[in-house]
PDB file of C-alpha atoms in Angstrom:
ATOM      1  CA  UNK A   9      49.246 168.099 -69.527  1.00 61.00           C
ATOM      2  CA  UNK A  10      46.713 170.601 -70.582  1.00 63.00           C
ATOM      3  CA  UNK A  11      46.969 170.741 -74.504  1.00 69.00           C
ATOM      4  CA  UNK A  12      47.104 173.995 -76.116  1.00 63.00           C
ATOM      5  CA  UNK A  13      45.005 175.456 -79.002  1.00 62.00           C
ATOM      6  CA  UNK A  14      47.147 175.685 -82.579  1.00 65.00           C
ATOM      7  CA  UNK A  15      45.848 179.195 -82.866  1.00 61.00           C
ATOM      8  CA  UNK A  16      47.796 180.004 -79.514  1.00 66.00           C
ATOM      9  CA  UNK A  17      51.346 178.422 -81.413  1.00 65.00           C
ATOM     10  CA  UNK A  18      50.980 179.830 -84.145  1.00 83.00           C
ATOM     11  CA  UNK A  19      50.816 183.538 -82.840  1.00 85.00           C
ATOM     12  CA  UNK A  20      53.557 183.728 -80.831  1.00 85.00           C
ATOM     13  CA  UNK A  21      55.565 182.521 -83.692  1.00 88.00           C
ATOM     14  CA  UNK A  22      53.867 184.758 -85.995  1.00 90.00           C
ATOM     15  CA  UNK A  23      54.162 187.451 -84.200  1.00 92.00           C
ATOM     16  CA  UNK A  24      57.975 186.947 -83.939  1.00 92.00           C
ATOM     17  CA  UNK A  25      58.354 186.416 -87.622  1.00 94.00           C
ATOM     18  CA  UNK A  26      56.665 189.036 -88.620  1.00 95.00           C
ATOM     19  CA  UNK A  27      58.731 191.519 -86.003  1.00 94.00           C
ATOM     20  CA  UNK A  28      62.307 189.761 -87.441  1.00 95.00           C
ATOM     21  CA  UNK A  29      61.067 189.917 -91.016  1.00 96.00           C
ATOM     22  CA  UNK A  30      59.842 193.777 -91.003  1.00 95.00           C
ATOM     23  CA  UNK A  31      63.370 194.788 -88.908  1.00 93.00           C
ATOM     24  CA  UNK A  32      64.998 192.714 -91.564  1.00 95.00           C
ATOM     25  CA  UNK A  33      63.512 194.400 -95.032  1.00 95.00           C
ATOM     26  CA  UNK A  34      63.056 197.713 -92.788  1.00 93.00           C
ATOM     27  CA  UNK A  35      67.325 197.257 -92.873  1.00 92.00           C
ATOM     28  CA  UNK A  36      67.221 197.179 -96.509  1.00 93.00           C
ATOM     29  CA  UNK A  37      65.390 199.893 -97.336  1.00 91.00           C
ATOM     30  CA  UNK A  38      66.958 201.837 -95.238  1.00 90.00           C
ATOM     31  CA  UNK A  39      70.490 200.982 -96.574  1.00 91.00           C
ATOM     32  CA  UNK A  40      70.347 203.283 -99.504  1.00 91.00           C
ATOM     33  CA  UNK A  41      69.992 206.233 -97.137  1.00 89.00           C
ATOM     34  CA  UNK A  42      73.147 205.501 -95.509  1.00 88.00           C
ATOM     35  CA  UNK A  43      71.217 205.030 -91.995  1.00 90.00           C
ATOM     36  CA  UNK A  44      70.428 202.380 -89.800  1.00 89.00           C
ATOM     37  CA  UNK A  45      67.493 201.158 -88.229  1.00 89.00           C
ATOM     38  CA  UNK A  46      68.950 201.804 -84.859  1.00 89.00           C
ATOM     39  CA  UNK A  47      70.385 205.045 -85.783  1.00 92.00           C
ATOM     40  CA  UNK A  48      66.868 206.074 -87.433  1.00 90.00           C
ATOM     41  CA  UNK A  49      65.411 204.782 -83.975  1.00 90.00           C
ATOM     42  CA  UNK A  50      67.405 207.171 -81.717  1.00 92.00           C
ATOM     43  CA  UNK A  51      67.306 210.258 -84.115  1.00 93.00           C
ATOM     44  CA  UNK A  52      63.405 210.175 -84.370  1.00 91.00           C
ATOM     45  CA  UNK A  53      63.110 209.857 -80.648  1.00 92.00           C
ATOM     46  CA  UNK A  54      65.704 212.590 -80.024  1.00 93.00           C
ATOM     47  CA  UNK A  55      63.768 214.723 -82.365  1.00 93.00           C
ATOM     48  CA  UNK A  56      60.588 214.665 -80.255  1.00 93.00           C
ATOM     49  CA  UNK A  57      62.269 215.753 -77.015  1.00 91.00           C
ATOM     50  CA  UNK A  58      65.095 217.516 -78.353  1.00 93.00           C
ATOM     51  CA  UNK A  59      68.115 218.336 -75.748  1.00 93.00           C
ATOM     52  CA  UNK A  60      67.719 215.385 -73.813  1.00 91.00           C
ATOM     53  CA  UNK A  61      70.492 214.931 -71.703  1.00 93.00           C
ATOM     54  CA  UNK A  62      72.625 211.800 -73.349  1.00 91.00           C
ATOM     55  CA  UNK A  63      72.421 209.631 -69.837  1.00 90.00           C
ATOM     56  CA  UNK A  64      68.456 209.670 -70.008  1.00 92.00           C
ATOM     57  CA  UNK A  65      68.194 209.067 -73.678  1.00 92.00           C
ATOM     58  CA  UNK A  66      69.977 205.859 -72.836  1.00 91.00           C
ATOM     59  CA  UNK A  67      67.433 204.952 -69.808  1.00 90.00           C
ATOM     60  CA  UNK A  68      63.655 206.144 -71.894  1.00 89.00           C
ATOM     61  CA  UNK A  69      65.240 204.035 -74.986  1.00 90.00           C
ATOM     62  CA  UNK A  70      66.514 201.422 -72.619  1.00 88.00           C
ATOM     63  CA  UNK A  71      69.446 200.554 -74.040  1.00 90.00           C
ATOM     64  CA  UNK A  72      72.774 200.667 -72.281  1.00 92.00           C
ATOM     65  CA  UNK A  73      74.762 203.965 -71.970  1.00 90.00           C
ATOM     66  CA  UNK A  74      77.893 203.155 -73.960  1.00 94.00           C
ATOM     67  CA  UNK A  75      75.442 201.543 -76.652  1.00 93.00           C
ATOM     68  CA  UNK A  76      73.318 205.203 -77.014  1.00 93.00           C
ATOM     69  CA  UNK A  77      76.947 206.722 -77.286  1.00 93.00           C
ATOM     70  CA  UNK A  78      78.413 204.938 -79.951  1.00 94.00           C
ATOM     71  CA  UNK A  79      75.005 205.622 -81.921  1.00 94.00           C
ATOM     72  CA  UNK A  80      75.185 209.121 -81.450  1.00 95.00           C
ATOM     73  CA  UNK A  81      78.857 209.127 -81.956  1.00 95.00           C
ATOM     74  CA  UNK A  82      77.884 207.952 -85.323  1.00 94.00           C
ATOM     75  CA  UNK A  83      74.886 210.226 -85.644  1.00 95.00           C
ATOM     76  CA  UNK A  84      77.168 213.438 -84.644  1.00 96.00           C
ATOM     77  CA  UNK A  85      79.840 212.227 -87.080  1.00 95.00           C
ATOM     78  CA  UNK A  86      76.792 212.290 -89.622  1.00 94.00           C
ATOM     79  CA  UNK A  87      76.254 216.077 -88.925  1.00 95.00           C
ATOM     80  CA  UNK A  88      72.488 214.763 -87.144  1.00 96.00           C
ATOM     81  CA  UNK A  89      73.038 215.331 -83.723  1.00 96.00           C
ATOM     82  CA  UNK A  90      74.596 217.690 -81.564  1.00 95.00           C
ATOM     83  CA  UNK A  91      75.905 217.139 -78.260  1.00 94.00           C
ATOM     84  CA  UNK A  92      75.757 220.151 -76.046  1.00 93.00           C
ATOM     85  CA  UNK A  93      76.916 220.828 -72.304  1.00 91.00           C
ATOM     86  CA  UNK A  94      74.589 221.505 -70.206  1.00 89.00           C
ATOM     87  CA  UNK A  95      74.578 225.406 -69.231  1.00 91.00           C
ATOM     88  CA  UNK A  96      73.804 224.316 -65.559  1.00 92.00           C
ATOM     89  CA  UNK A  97      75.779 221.382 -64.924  1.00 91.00           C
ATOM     90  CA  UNK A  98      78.763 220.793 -67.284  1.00 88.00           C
ATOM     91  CA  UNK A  99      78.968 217.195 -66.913  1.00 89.00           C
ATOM     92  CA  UNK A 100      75.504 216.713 -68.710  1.00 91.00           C
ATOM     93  CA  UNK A 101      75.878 216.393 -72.257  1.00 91.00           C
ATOM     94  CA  UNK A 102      72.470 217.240 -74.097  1.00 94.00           C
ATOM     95  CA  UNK A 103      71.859 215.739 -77.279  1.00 95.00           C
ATOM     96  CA  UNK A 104      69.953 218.015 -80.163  1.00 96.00           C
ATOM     97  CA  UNK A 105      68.767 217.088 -83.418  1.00 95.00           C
ATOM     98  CA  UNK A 106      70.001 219.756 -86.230  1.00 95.00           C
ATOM     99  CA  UNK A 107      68.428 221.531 -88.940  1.00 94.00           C
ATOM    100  CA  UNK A 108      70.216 218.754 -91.926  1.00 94.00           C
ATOM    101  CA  UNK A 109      68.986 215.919 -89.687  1.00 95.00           C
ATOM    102  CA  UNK A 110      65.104 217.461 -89.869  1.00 92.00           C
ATOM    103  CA  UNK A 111      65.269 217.583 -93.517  1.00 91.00           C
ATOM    104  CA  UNK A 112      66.398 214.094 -93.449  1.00 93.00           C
ATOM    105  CA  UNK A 113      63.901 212.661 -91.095  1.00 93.00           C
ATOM    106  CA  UNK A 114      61.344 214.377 -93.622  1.00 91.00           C
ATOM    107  CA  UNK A 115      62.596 211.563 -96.472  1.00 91.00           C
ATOM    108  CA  UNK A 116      62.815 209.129 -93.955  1.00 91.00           C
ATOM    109  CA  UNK A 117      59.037 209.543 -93.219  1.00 91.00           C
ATOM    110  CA  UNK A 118      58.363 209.344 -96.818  1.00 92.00           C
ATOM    111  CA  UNK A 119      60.526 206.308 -97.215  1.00 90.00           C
ATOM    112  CA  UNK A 120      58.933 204.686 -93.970  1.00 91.00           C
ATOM    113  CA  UNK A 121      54.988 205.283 -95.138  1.00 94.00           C
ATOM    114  CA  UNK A 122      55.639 203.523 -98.337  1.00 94.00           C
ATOM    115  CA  UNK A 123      57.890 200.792 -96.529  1.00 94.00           C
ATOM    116  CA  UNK A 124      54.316 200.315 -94.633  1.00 94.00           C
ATOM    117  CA  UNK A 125      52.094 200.786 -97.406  1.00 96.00           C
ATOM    118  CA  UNK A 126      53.767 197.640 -98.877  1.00 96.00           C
ATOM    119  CA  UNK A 127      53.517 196.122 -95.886  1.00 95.00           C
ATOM    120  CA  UNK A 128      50.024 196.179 -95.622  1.00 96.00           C
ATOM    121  CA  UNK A 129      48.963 195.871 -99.223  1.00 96.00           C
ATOM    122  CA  UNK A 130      46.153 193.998 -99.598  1.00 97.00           C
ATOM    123  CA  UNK A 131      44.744 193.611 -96.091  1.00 97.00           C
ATOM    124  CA  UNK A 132      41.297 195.328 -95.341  1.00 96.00           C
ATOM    125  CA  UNK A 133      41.374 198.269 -92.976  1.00 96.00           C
ATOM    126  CA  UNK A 134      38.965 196.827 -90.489  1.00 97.00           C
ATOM    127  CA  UNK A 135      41.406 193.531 -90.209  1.00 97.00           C
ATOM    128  CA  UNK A 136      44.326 196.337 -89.587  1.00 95.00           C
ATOM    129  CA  UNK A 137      42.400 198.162 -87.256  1.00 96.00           C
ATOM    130  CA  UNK A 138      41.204 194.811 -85.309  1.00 96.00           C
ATOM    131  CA  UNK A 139      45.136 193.585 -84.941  1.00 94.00           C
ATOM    132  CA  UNK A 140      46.098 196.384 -83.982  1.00 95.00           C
ATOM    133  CA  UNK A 141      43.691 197.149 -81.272  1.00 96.00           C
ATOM    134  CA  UNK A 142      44.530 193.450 -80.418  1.00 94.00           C
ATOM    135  CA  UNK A 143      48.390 194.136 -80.268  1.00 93.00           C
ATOM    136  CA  UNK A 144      47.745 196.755 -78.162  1.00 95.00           C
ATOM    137  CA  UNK A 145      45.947 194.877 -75.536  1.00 95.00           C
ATOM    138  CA  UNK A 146      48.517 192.376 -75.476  1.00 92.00           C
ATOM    139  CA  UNK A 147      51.054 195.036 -75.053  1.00 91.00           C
ATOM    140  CA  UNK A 148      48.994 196.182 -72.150  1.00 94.00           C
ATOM    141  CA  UNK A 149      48.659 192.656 -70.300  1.00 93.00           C
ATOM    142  CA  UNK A 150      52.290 192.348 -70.898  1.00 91.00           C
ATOM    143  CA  UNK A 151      52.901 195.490 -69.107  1.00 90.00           C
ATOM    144  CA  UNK A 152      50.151 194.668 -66.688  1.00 92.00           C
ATOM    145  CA  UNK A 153      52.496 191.881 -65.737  1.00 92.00           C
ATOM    146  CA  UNK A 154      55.616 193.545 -65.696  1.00 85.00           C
ATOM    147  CA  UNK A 155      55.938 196.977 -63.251  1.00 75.00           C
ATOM    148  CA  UNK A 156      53.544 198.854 -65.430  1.00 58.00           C
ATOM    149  CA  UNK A 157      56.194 201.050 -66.196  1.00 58.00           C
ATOM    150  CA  UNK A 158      55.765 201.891 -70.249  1.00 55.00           C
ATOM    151  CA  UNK A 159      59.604 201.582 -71.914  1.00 53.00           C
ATOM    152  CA  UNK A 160      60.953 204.803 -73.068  1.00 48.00           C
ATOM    153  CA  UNK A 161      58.966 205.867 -76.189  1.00 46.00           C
ATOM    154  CA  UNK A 162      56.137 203.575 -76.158  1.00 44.00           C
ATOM    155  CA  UNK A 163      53.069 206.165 -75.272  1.00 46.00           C
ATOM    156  CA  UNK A 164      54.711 207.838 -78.650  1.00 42.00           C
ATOM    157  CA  UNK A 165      53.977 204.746 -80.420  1.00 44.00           C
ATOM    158  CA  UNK A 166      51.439 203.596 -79.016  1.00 41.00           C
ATOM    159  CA  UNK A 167      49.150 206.901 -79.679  1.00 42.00           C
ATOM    160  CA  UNK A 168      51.005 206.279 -83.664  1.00 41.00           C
ATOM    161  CA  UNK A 169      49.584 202.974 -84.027  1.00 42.00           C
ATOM    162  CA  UNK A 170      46.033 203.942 -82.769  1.00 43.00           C
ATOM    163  CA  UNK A 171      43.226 204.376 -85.533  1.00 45.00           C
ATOM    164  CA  UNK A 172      41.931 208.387 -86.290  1.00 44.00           C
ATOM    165  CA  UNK A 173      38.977 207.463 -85.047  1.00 47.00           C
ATOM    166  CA  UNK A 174      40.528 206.082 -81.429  1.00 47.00           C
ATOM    167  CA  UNK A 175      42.402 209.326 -81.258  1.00 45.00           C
ATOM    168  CA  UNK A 176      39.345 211.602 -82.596  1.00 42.00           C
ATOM    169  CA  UNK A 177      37.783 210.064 -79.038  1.00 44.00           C
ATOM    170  CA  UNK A 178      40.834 210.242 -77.026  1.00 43.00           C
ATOM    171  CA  UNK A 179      41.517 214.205 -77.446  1.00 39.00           C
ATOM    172  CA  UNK A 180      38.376 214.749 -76.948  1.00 42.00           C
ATOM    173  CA  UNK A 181      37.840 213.155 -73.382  1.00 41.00           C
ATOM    174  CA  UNK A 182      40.874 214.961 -72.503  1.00 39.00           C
TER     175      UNK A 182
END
């Protein structure tokens, strides 16, 4: 039996605390608001490609069909979301994000920065920088392994969680 290195352990159980901890307090402080995380997820993803139809919503956020319905049922019921027929086909429900829910995801950006401000009080921003750049190449070996195929949303976060600098460089090759 090749033994493993403590350091190799230790950060897959890190890792996995830390995710369940920050979805766990993230829960919390979004209570007040009267939202959910996975409500919060869906609305902030509709409202960068707005009038999605409902059936791919559920396959770029890769959750199940009935699951992204019962969210949006809620988020509708909320006065968020709108679900629209589609003028072509009739069968296609488009979902769009209204003018109350873009206030709203103003002061849930607010709420979110300082939720991650606390989060990272205290650490240097070159140690922030160097996990995240190391997050992100574990994120693409993991894909490397899988079809390649990036999950619904994940360029979006990915180009989020990149440093100014990295995205200073980035537009600029393109």
């Amino acid at each position: 039996m090749v033994e493993q290195p403590d350091w190799d352990l230790r950060l897959g159980y890190l890792i996995h605390d830390v995710s369940r901890l920050r979805r766990m307090m993230f829960d919390r402080a979004l209570a007040p608001l009267g939202i959910t995380r996975s409500q919060w997820w869906v609305l902030a993803f509709i409202s960068r490609k707005d009038g999605l139809p409902q059936t791919q919503l559920a396959n770029e956020l890769d959750v199940g069909k009935v699951a992204v319905g019962a969210l949006i049922d809620r988020l509708e019921a909320s006065g968020f979301v709108l679900r629209q027929a589609d003028p072509v086909d009739r069968r296609v429900k488009r979902v769009y994000v209204t003018k109350q829910a873009r206030g709203f995801l103003e002061k849930l950006r607010k709420e979110t920065d300082k939720f991650n401000a606390r989060i990272v009080n205290g650490i240097d921003r070159k140690q922030l920088e160097a996990a995240s750049d190391a997050l992100l190449a574990m994120k693409h070996n993991l894909l490397a392994m899988s079809d390649g195929a990036v999950p619904g949303g994940a360029d979006d976060e990915e180009e989020e969680a990149q440093p100014a600098k990295a995205k200073k460089k980035k537009r600029a090759a393109a």
